[in-house]
Amino acid sequence: MKKKLLFVIPSLAAGGGERSLVNLLSQIDYSKFDVDVFLFHQVGMFLEHLPEQVSLLPHPINYRRFILPLSQSLAAFLSRGQFRLAYRRLRYAMVHRTPLSVGEREQKAWKHMAETLQGFTGVYDTAIGFLEKTSIYMCVDHIRANSKIGWIHNDYLKLETNAAFDQRYFRRLNHIVTVSDECAATLKSVFSEQSNKVSIIHNIVSPNIICRLAQHVQQDLFERRDQETVILTIGRLHSQKGLELAVEACRILLDRGLSIQWNVIGEGEERESLDRLIDRYRLGQSFRLLGLRSNPYPYLHQADIYVQTSRFEGKSIAIDEAKILNKPIVVTNFSTAKDQIRHDVDGLIVGMNAESIADGIMRLIENKELRNRLSQALSGMDLGTEDEIKKLYQLLA
């Protein structure tokens, strides 16, 4: 008999965790597993990449009313005499306006959202909260399953959450999965009582799929000017990604007389502030926010250098993908950078400031021998991680 699995994640919008889930689902043996997915928001460019064997669960009716804009939500509840849920919706909105960290706001908001997610009738062999915080809370509080897994995709200490709040949920999990050695060490340090539950499953990436998708577009996507060097960054427009450092580094490189264009694939809440910064530095022709791309691999294939300016990461899928396409890579020295890049062997790790980022890029631009050496080192590596699915199967046994 097939085992029944449920994966819970906020959405399938652009992001490393979301892409990681789609990659994982592409590797599952559907002759052995029936798989459901619950999304808090049924949106995102990765929706179209869900395998056809996966069932997307509908939203409960009260949750559909809850996620309406505030005035519409209140009207929907009040007109039906659901005064308690109207109060919860109002309190939820107020929590999100408090001066707490994003992580703590999400934790405090959960109890107000949670009532609208009651009543799931399905019973699963395993329920998996595939992203930290709300996805895990829902699996623990509202899903009936023989075992429950929480998946942490980032350095826990950078999430700015209340560890005591999470401790109550982690005690009720059977397994806690994370994506790198550094992330696992942090979890074991913060949650020492739960350290025996922590496992590492690296993000699944497939060189065959990535190389095939990279060839889908043949024309030059970047409209190069003369001998221009094309730099690419992939990531959400979010403070975590440090993109204002990228804008500043771009200005520094141009002031040094280098001919470059820097492109960013991604979308997010910092677009307006980044647009203003781009205007301030007069970079309209040199630093481009391309928005979302369902297939970023032709862009990555055609770029000369890949740069990741993050403040923190769990394990960056974009870096792994750049490695598969043998790109010279520059990354900032976030806590897990050394889990993916060996400095001066298969990439460069630089300081987390615009000057150091510019120095690293300039070094690659001016040193063709170094670029070739880094690319050759990557070309000789076995970078596929499809077998990571076997680690998940062991937890599901």
Coordinates of N, CA and C in Angstrom, one line a residue, residues 46-163:
F46 N 6.3 28.6 -9.6 CA 6.7 27.1 -9.6 C 5.4 26.2 -9.6
L47 N 4.2 26.8 -9.5 CA 3.0 26.0 -9.5 C 3.0 25.1 -10.7
E48 N 3.4 25.7 -11.9 CA 3.3 25.0 -13.1 C 4.3 23.8 -13.2
H49 N 5.2 23.8 -12.2 CA 6.2 22.7 -12.2 C 5.9 21.6 -11.3
L50 N 4.7 21.7 -10.6 CA 4.4 20.6 -9.7 C 4.1 19.3 -10.6
P51 N 4.7 18.2 -10.2 CA 4.4 17.0 -10.9 C 2.9 16.7 -11.0
E52 N 2.4 16.1 -12.1 CA 1.0 15.8 -12.2 C 0.4 14.9 -11.2
Q53 N 1.3 14.1 -10.6 CA 0.8 13.1 -9.6 C 0.5 13.8 -8.2
V54 N 0.9 15.0 -8.0 CA 0.7 15.7 -6.8 C -0.7 16.4 -6.7
S55 N -1.4 16.2 -5.6 CA -2.7 16.8 -5.4 C -2.5 18.1 -4.6
L56 N -3.1 19.2 -5.1 CA -3.0 20.5 -4.3 C -4.3 20.6 -3.5
L57 N -4.2 20.7 -2.2 CA -5.4 20.7 -1.3 C -6.1 22.1 -1.4
P58 N -7.4 22.1 -1.4 CA -8.1 23.3 -1.3 C -8.0 24.0 0.0
H59 N -8.3 25.3 0.1 CA -8.3 26.0 1.3 C -9.6 25.8 2.1
P60 N -9.6 25.6 3.4 CA -10.9 25.6 4.2 C -11.6 26.9 3.9
I61 N -12.9 26.9 4.0 CA -13.7 28.0 3.7 C -13.4 29.2 4.6
N62 N -13.2 29.0 5.9 CA -12.9 30.1 6.8 C -11.6 30.7 6.5
Y63 N -10.6 29.9 6.1 CA -9.3 30.4 5.7 C -9.4 31.2 4.5
R64 N -10.2 30.8 3.5 CA -10.4 31.7 2.3 C -10.9 33.0 2.7
R65 N -11.8 33.1 3.7 CA -12.3 34.4 4.1 C -11.3 35.2 4.9
F66 N -10.4 34.4 5.6 CA -9.4 35.1 6.5 C -8.4 35.8 5.6
I67 N -8.0 35.2 4.5 CA -6.9 35.8 3.7 C -7.4 36.9 2.7
L68 N -8.7 37.2 2.8 CA -9.2 38.4 2.0 C -8.6 39.7 2.6
P69 N -8.5 40.8 1.8 CA -8.1 42.1 2.4 C -8.9 42.3 3.7
L70 N -8.4 43.1 4.6 CA -8.9 43.2 6.0 C -10.4 43.6 6.0
S71 N -10.8 44.6 5.3 CA -12.2 45.1 5.3 C -13.1 44.0 4.7
Q72 N -12.7 43.3 3.7 CA -13.5 42.3 3.1 C -13.6 41.1 4.0
S73 N -12.5 40.7 4.6 CA -12.5 39.6 5.6 C -13.4 39.9 6.7
L74 N -13.3 41.0 7.3 CA -14.2 41.4 8.5 C -15.6 41.3 8.1
A75 N -15.9 41.9 6.9 CA -17.3 41.9 6.5 C -17.8 40.5 6.3
A76 N -17.0 39.6 5.7 CA -17.4 38.2 5.5 C -17.7 37.5 6.8
F77 N -16.9 37.7 7.8 CA -17.1 37.0 9.1 C -18.3 37.6 9.8
L78 N -18.3 38.9 9.9 CA -19.4 39.6 10.6 C -20.8 39.3 10.0
S79 N -20.9 39.2 8.7 CA -22.2 39.0 8.1 C -22.7 37.6 8.4
R80 N -21.8 36.7 8.8 CA -22.2 35.3 9.1 C -22.2 35.1 10.6
G81 N -22.0 36.2 11.4 CA -22.1 36.0 12.8 C -20.8 35.4 13.4
Q82 N -19.8 35.3 12.6 CA -18.5 34.7 13.1 C -17.6 35.8 13.8
F83 N -18.1 36.2 14.9 CA -17.5 37.4 15.6 C -16.1 37.0 16.1
R84 N -15.9 35.8 16.6 CA -14.6 35.4 17.1 C -13.6 35.4 16.0
L85 N -13.9 34.9 14.8 CA -13.0 34.9 13.7 C -12.8 36.4 13.2
A86 N -13.8 37.2 13.2 CA -13.5 38.6 12.8 C -12.5 39.2 13.8
Y87 N -12.7 38.9 15.1 CA -11.7 39.4 16.1 C -10.3 38.9 15.8
R88 N -10.2 37.6 15.5 CA -8.9 37.0 15.1 C -8.3 37.7 13.9
R89 N -9.1 38.0 12.9 CA -8.6 38.7 11.7 C -8.0 40.0 12.0
L90 N -8.7 40.8 12.9 CA -8.3 42.1 13.3 C -7.0 42.0 14.1
R91 N -6.9 41.1 15.0 CA -5.7 40.9 15.8 C -4.5 40.5 14.9
Y92 N -4.8 39.7 13.9 CA -3.7 39.2 13.0 C -3.1 40.5 12.3
A93 N -4.0 41.3 11.8 CA -3.5 42.5 11.1 C -2.7 43.4 12.1
M94 N -3.2 43.5 13.3 CA -2.5 44.4 14.3 C -1.1 43.8 14.6
V95 N -1.0 42.5 14.7 CA 0.3 41.9 15.0 C 1.3 42.2 13.9
H96 N 0.9 42.2 12.7 CA 1.8 42.5 11.6 C 2.2 44.0 11.5
R97 N 1.6 44.8 12.3 CA 2.0 46.2 12.4 C 2.8 46.5 13.6
T98 N 3.1 45.5 14.4 CA 3.9 45.7 15.6 C 5.4 45.8 15.3
P99 N 6.2 46.5 16.1 CA 7.6 46.6 15.8 C 8.5 45.4 16.3
L100 N 8.0 44.2 15.9 CA 8.8 43.0 16.2 C 9.6 42.6 15.0
S101 N 10.5 41.6 15.1 CA 11.1 41.1 14.0 C 10.1 40.3 13.1
V102 N 10.4 40.1 11.9 CA 9.5 39.4 11.0 C 9.2 38.0 11.5
G103 N 10.2 37.3 12.0 CA 10.0 36.0 12.6 C 9.1 36.0 13.8
E104 N 9.3 36.9 14.7 CA 8.4 37.0 15.9 C 7.0 37.4 15.5
R105 N 6.8 38.2 14.5 CA 5.5 38.6 14.1 C 4.8 37.4 13.5
E106 N 5.5 36.6 12.8 CA 4.9 35.4 12.2 C 4.4 34.4 13.3
Q107 N 5.3 34.3 14.3 CA 4.9 33.4 15.4 C 3.7 33.9 16.2
K108 N 3.7 35.2 16.5 CA 2.5 35.7 17.2 C 1.3 35.7 16.4
A109 N 1.4 35.8 15.1 CA 0.2 35.9 14.2 C -0.4 34.5 14.0
W110 N 0.4 33.4 14.3 CA -0.1 32.1 14.0 C -1.3 31.8 14.8
K111 N -1.4 32.1 16.1 CA -2.6 31.7 16.9 C -3.8 32.3 16.4
H112 N -3.7 33.5 15.7 CA -4.9 34.2 15.2 C -5.4 33.5 13.9
M113 N -4.4 33.1 13.1 CA -4.7 32.4 11.8 C -5.2 31.0 12.1
A114 N -4.6 30.3 13.1 CA -4.8 28.9 13.3 C -6.2 28.4 13.3
E115 N -7.1 29.2 13.9 CA -8.5 28.7 14.1 C -9.1 28.4 12.7
T116 N -8.7 29.2 11.7 CA -9.4 29.1 10.4 C -8.9 27.9 9.6
L117 N -7.8 27.2 10.2 CA -7.2 26.0 9.5 C -7.6 24.7 10.1
Q118 N -8.6 24.7 11.0 CA -9.0 23.5 11.7 C -9.9 22.7 10.8
G119 N -10.0 21.4 11.1 CA -10.9 20.6 10.4 C -10.4 19.8 9.2
F120 N -9.1 19.7 9.0 CA -8.6 18.8 8.0 C -8.9 17.4 8.3
T121 N -9.5 16.7 7.3 CA -10.0 15.3 7.6 C -9.0 14.3 7.2
G122 N -8.0 14.6 6.4 CA -7.1 13.6 5.9 C -6.2 13.1 7.0
V123 N -5.7 11.8 6.9 CA -4.8 11.2 7.8 C -3.6 10.8 6.9
Y124 N -2.4 11.1 7.4 CA -1.2 10.9 6.6 C -0.2 10.0 7.4
D125 N 0.6 9.3 6.6 CA 1.7 8.6 7.2 C 2.7 9.6 7.8
T126 N 3.0 10.7 6.9 CA 4.0 11.7 7.4 C 3.5 13.1 6.9
A127 N 3.5 14.1 7.7 CA 3.3 15.4 7.4 C 4.6 16.2 7.5
I128 N 4.9 17.0 6.5 CA 6.1 17.7 6.4 C 5.9 19.2 6.3
G129 N 6.3 20.0 7.3 CA 6.3 21.4 7.2 C 7.6 21.8 6.5
F130 N 7.5 22.2 5.2 CA 8.7 22.3 4.4 C 9.4 23.6 4.5
L131 N 8.9 24.5 5.3 CA 9.6 25.8 5.6 C 9.4 26.1 7.0
E132 N 10.4 26.8 7.6 CA 10.3 27.1 9.0 C 9.1 27.9 9.4
K133 N 8.7 27.9 10.6 CA 7.6 28.7 11.2 C 6.3 28.2 10.8
T134 N 5.4 29.0 10.2 CA 4.0 28.6 10.0 C 3.8 27.3 9.4
S135 N 4.6 26.9 8.5 CA 4.3 25.5 7.8 C 4.5 24.4 8.9
I136 N 5.5 24.6 9.7 CA 5.7 23.6 10.8 C 4.6 23.6 11.8
Y137 N 4.2 24.9 12.2 CA 3.1 25.0 13.2 C 1.8 24.4 12.8
M138 N 1.5 24.5 11.5 CA 0.3 23.9 11.0 C 0.3 22.4 11.1
C139 N 1.5 21.8 10.6 CA 1.6 20.3 10.7 C 1.4 19.8 12.1
V140 N 2.0 20.5 13.1 CA 1.9 20.1 14.4 C 0.5 20.2 15.0
D141 N -0.1 21.4 14.8 CA -1.4 21.7 15.4 C -2.6 21.1 14.7
H142 N -2.5 20.9 13.4 CA -3.8 20.7 12.7 C -3.8 19.5 11.8
I143 N -2.7 18.8 11.6 CA -2.6 17.7 10.7 C -2.5 16.4 11.5
R144 N -3.3 15.4 11.1 CA -3.2 14.1 11.7 C -2.3 13.2 10.9
A145 N -1.2 12.8 11.5 CA -0.2 12.1 10.8 C 0.6 11.2 11.8
N146 N 1.1 10.0 11.4 CA 1.8 9.1 12.2 C 3.2 9.7 12.6
S147 N 3.8 10.5 11.7 CA 5.0 11.2 12.0 C 5.0 12.6 11.4
K148 N 5.8 13.4 12.0 CA 5.8 14.8 11.5 C 7.3 15.3 11.4
I149 N 7.5 16.0 10.3 CA 8.9 16.5 10.0 C 8.8 18.0 9.8
G150 N 9.8 18.7 10.5 CA 9.9 20.2 10.2 C 11.2 20.4 9.5
W151 N 11.2 21.3 8.4 CA 12.3 21.5 7.5 C 12.8 22.9 7.7
I152 N 14.0 23.1 8.0 CA 14.6 24.4 8.3 C 15.6 24.7 7.1
H153 N 15.3 25.8 6.4 CA 16.1 26.1 5.2 C 17.2 27.2 5.4
N154 N 17.2 27.7 6.6 CA 18.1 28.8 6.8 C 18.9 28.6 8.1
D155 N 19.9 29.4 8.3 CA 20.6 29.5 9.6 C 19.6 30.0 10.6
Y156 N 19.3 29.1 11.6 CA 18.2 29.4 12.5 C 18.4 30.7 13.2
L157 N 19.6 31.0 13.6 CA 19.9 32.3 14.4 C 19.6 33.5 13.6
K158 N 19.5 33.4 12.3 CA 19.2 34.6 11.4 C 17.7 34.8 11.2
L159 N 16.9 33.9 11.7 CA 15.5 34.0 11.5 C 14.8 35.0 12.4
E160 N 15.5 35.4 13.5 CA 15.0 36.3 14.4 C 13.6 35.9 15.0
T161 N 13.6 34.6 15.4 CA 12.4 34.1 16.0 C 12.6 33.9 17.5
N162 N 11.5 33.6 18.2 CA 11.6 33.3 19.6 C 11.8 31.8 19.8
A163 N 13.0 31.4 20.2 CA 13.3 29.9 20.2 C 12.4 29.2 21.2

